[in-house]
Short mmCIF file of C-alpha atoms in Angstrom, two decimals:
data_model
loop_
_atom_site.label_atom_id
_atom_site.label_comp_id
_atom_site.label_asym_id
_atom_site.label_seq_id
_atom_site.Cartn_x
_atom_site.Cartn_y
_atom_site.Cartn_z
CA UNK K 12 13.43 -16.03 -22.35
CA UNK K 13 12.82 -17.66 -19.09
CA UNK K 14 9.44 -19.23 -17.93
CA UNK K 15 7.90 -20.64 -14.68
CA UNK K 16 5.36 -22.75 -14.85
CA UNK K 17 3.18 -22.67 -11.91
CA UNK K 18 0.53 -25.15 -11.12
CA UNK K 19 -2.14 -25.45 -9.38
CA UNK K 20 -3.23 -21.98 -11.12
CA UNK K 21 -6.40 -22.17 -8.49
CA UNK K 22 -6.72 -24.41 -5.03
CA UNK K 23 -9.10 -24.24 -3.05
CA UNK K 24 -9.08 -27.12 0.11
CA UNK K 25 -10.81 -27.63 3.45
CA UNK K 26 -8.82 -26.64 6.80
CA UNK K 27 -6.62 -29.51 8.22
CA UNK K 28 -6.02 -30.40 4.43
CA UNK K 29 -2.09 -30.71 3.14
CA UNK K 30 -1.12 -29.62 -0.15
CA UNK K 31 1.59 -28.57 -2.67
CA UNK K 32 2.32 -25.94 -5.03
CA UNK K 33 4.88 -26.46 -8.11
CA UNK K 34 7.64 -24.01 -9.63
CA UNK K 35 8.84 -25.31 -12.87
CA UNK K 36 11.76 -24.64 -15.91
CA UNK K 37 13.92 -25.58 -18.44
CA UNK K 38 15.95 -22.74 -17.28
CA UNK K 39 18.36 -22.81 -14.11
CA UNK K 40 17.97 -20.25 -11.78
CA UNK K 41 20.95 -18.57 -9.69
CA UNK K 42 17.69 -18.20 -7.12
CA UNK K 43 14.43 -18.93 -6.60
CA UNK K 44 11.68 -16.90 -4.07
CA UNK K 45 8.10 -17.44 -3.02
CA UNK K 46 6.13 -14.96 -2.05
CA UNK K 47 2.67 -14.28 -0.44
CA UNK K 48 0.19 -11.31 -1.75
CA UNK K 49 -3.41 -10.38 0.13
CA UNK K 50 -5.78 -8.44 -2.36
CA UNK K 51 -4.69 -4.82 -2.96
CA UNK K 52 -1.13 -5.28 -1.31
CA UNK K 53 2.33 -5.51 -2.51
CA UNK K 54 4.04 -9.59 -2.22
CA UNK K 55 5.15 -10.33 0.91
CA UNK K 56 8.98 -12.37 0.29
CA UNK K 57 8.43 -16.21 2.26
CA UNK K 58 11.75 -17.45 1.36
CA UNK K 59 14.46 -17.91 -0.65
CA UNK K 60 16.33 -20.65 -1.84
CA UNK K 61 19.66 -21.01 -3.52
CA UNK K 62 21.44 -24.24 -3.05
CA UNK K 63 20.32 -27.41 -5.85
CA UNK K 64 18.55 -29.83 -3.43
CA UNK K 65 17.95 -26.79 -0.88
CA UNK K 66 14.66 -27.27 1.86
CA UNK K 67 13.74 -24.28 3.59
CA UNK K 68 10.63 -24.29 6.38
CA UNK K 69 8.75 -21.51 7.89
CA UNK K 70 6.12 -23.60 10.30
CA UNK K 71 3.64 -25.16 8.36
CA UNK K 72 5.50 -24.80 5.46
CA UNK K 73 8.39 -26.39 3.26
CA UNK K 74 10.31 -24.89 0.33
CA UNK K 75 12.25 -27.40 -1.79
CA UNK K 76 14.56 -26.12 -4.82
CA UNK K 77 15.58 -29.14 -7.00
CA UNK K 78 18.88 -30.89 -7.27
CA UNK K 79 19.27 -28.86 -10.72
CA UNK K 80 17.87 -25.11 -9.91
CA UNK K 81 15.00 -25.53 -12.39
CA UNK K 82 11.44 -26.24 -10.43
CA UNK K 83 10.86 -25.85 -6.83
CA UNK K 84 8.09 -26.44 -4.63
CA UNK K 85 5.76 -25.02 -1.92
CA UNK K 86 4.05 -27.37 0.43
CA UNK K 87 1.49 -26.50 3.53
CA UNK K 88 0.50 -28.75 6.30
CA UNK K 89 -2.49 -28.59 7.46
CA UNK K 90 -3.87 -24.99 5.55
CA UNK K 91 -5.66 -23.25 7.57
CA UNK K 92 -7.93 -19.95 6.48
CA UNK K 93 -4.96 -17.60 7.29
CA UNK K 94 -2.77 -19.27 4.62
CA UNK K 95 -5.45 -17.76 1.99
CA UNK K 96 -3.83 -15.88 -0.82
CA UNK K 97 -2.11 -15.88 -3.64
CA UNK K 98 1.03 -17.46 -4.24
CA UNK K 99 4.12 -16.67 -6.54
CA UNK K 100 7.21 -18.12 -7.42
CA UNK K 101 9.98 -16.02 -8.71
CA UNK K 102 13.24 -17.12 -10.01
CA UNK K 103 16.20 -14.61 -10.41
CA UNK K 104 18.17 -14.96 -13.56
CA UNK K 105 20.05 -12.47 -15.94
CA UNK K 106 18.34 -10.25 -18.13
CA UNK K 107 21.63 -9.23 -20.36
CA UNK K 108 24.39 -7.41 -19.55
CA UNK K 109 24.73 -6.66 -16.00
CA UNK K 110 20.79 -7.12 -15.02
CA UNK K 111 19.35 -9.55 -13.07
CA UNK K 112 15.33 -9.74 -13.26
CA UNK K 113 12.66 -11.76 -11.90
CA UNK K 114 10.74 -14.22 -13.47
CA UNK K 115 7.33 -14.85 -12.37
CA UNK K 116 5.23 -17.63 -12.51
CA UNK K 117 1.69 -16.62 -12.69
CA UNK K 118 0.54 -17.79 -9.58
CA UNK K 119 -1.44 -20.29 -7.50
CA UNK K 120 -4.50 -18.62 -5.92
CA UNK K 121 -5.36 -20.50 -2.64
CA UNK K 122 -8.34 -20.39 -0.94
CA UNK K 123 -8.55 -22.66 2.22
CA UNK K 124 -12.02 -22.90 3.76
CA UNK K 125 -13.20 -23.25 7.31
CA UNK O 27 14.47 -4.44 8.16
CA UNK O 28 14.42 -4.20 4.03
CA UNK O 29 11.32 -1.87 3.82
CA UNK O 30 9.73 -0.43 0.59
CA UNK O 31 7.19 2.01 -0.01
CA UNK O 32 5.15 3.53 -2.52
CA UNK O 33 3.12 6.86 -2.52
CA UNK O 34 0.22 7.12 -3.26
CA UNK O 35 -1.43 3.82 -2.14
CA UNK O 36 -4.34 4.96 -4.85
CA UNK O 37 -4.59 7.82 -7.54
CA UNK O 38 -7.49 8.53 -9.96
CA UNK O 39 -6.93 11.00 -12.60
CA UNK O 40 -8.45 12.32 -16.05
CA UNK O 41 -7.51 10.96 -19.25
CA UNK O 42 -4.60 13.30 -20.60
CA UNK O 43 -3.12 13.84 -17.56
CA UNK O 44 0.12 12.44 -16.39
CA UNK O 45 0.79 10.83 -12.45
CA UNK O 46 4.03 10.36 -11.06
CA UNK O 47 4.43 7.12 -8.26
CA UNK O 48 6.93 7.06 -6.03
CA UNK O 49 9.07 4.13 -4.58
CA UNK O 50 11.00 4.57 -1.32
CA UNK O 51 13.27 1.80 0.19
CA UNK O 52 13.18 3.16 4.04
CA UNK O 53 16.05 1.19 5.66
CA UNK O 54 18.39 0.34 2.63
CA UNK O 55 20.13 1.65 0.10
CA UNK O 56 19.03 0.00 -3.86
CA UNK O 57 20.74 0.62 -6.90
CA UNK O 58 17.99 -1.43 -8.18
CA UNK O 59 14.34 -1.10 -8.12
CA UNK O 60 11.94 -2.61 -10.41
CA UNK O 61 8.77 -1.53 -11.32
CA UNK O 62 5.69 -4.12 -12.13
CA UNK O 63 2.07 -4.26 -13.21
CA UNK O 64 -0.43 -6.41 -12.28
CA UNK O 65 -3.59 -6.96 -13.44
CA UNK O 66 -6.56 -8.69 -11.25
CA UNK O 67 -5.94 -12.34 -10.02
CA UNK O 68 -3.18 -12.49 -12.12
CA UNK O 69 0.85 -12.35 -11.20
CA UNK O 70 3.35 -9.27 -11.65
CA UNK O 71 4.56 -8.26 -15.16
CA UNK O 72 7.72 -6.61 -15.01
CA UNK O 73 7.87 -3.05 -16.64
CA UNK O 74 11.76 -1.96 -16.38
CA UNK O 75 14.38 -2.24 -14.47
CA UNK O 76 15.72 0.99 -12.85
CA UNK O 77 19.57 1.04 -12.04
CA UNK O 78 20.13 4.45 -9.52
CA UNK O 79 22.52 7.23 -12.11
CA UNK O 80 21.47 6.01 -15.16
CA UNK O 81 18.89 4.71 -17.62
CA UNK O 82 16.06 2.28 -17.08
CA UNK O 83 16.16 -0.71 -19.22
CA UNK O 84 12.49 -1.17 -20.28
CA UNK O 85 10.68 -4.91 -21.16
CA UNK O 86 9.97 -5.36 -24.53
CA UNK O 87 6.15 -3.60 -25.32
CA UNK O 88 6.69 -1.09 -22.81
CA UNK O 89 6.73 2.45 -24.24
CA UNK O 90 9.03 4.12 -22.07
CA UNK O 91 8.33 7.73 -23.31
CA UNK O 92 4.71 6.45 -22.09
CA UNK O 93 6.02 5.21 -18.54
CA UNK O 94 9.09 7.05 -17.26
CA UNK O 95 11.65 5.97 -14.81
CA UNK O 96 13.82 7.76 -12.44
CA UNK O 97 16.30 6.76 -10.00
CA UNK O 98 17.90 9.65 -8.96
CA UNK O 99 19.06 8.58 -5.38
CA UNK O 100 19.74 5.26 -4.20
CA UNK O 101 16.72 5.26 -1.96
CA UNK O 102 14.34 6.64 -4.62
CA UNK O 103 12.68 5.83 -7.83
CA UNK O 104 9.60 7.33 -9.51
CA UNK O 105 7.11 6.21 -12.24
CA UNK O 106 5.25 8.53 -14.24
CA UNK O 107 2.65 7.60 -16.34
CA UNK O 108 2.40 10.14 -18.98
CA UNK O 109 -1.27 11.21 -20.90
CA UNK O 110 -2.84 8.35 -18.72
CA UNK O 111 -5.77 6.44 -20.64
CA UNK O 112 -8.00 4.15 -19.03
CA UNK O 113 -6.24 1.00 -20.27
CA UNK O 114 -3.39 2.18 -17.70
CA UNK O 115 -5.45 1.55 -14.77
CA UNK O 116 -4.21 -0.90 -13.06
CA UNK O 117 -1.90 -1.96 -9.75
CA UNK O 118 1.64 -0.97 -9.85
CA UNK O 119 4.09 -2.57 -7.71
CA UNK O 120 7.82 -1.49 -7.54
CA UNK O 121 10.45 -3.59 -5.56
CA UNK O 122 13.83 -3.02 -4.50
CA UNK O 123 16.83 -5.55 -4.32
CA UNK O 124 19.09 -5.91 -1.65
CA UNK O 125 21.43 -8.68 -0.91
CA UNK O 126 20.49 -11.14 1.64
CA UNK O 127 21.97 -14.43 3.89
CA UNK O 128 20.74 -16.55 0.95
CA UNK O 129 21.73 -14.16 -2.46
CA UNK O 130 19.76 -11.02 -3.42
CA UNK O 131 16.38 -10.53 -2.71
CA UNK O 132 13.63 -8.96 -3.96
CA UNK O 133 11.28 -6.77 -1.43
CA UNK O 134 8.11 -5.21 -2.47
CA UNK O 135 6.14 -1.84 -2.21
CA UNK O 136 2.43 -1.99 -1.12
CA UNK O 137 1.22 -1.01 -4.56
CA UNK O 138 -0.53 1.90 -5.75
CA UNK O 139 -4.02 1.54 -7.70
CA UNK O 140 -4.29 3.40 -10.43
CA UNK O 141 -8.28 4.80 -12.05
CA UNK O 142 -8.19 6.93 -15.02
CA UNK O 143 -11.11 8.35 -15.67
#
């Protein structure tokens, strides 16, 4: 069975503040995706990264997927109150046979204050 | 591009009664779609996988003669939730995959809220 640890499981930060959210496993990953969910709506996919060492950024923020496909992380520059919500790391793996699932971590619920 | 939907956005129903979800990709084709449920504040669990033409391959503790899956076209997959009780309230997410620039990717419905009464 694979498992992502996530951590911080909570954050909340002042606006203008950095900070950075971690993805980790003892399992390698053939991918690895963030995502962004509001209350009461479906994830919204940030990113995903394939390549062992890989750095992705979208604005204010920077994927990084490590040298050996097992963690990844997530970090914002200076948060501000839009960037509230909860976020999730997924990484794609098989699930036996021909299946391919995704593995959730259980989140990092961000709250960035004005 | 690489949109999902799901109908209804919310249900509530009696205890006993069974409600069927529906999961729409609107601008791709998926022979996969996966169906998830999430409880408040916390992340997705996934429930099955469903491969379009044949059999959904359930997670382990999920009854599937309780929750069952259909993919009958490669745009469509449905959920139903058979003699509901209230412990199956909860959000229910289904994504589909599709390949993208960087591997495949996951995209995501909006959710529908289940209440059983």
């Amino acid at each position: 069975t694979q498992l992502l640890e996530q951590s911080p499981q909570f954050l909340s930060i002042q606006e203008g503040e950095n900070l950075t959210v971690y993805c980790n496993s003892s399992s390698v990953f053939s991918s690895l995706q963030w995502y962004r969910q509001e209350p009461g709506e479906g994830p919204v996919l940030l990113v995903t990264v394939v390549t062992g060492g890989e750095v992705k950024k979208l604005k204010r923020l920077t994927f990084q997927f490590g040298d050996a496909r097992k963690d990844s992380s997530l970090h914002i520059t200076a948060a501000q109150p839009g960037d509230t919500g909860l976020y999730l790391c997924a990484g794609e793996g098989r699930s036996g046979g021909s299946n391919y699932k995704l593995t959730f971590g259980k989140g990092t619920l961000l709250t960035v204050n004005p | 591009g690489a949109v999902v939907s799901q109908h209804p956005s919310w249900v509530i129903c009696k205890s006993g009664t069974s409600v069927k979800i529906e999961c729409r990709s609107l601008d791709f084709q998926a022979t996969t779609m996966f169906w998830y449920r999430q409880f408040p504040k916390q992340s997705l669990m996934l429930m099955a996988t469903s491969n379009e033409g044949s059999k959904a391959t359930y997670e382990q503790g999920v009854e599937k003669d309780k929750f069952l899956i259909n993919h009958a076209s490669l745009t469509l997959s449905t959920l139903t939730v058979t003699s509901a009780h209230p412990e199956d309230s909860s959000f229910y997410i289904c994504s589909a995959r599709l390949a993208g620039s960087g591997g495949y990717e996951q995209y995501f419905g909006p959710g529908t809220r289940l209440t059983v009464t």
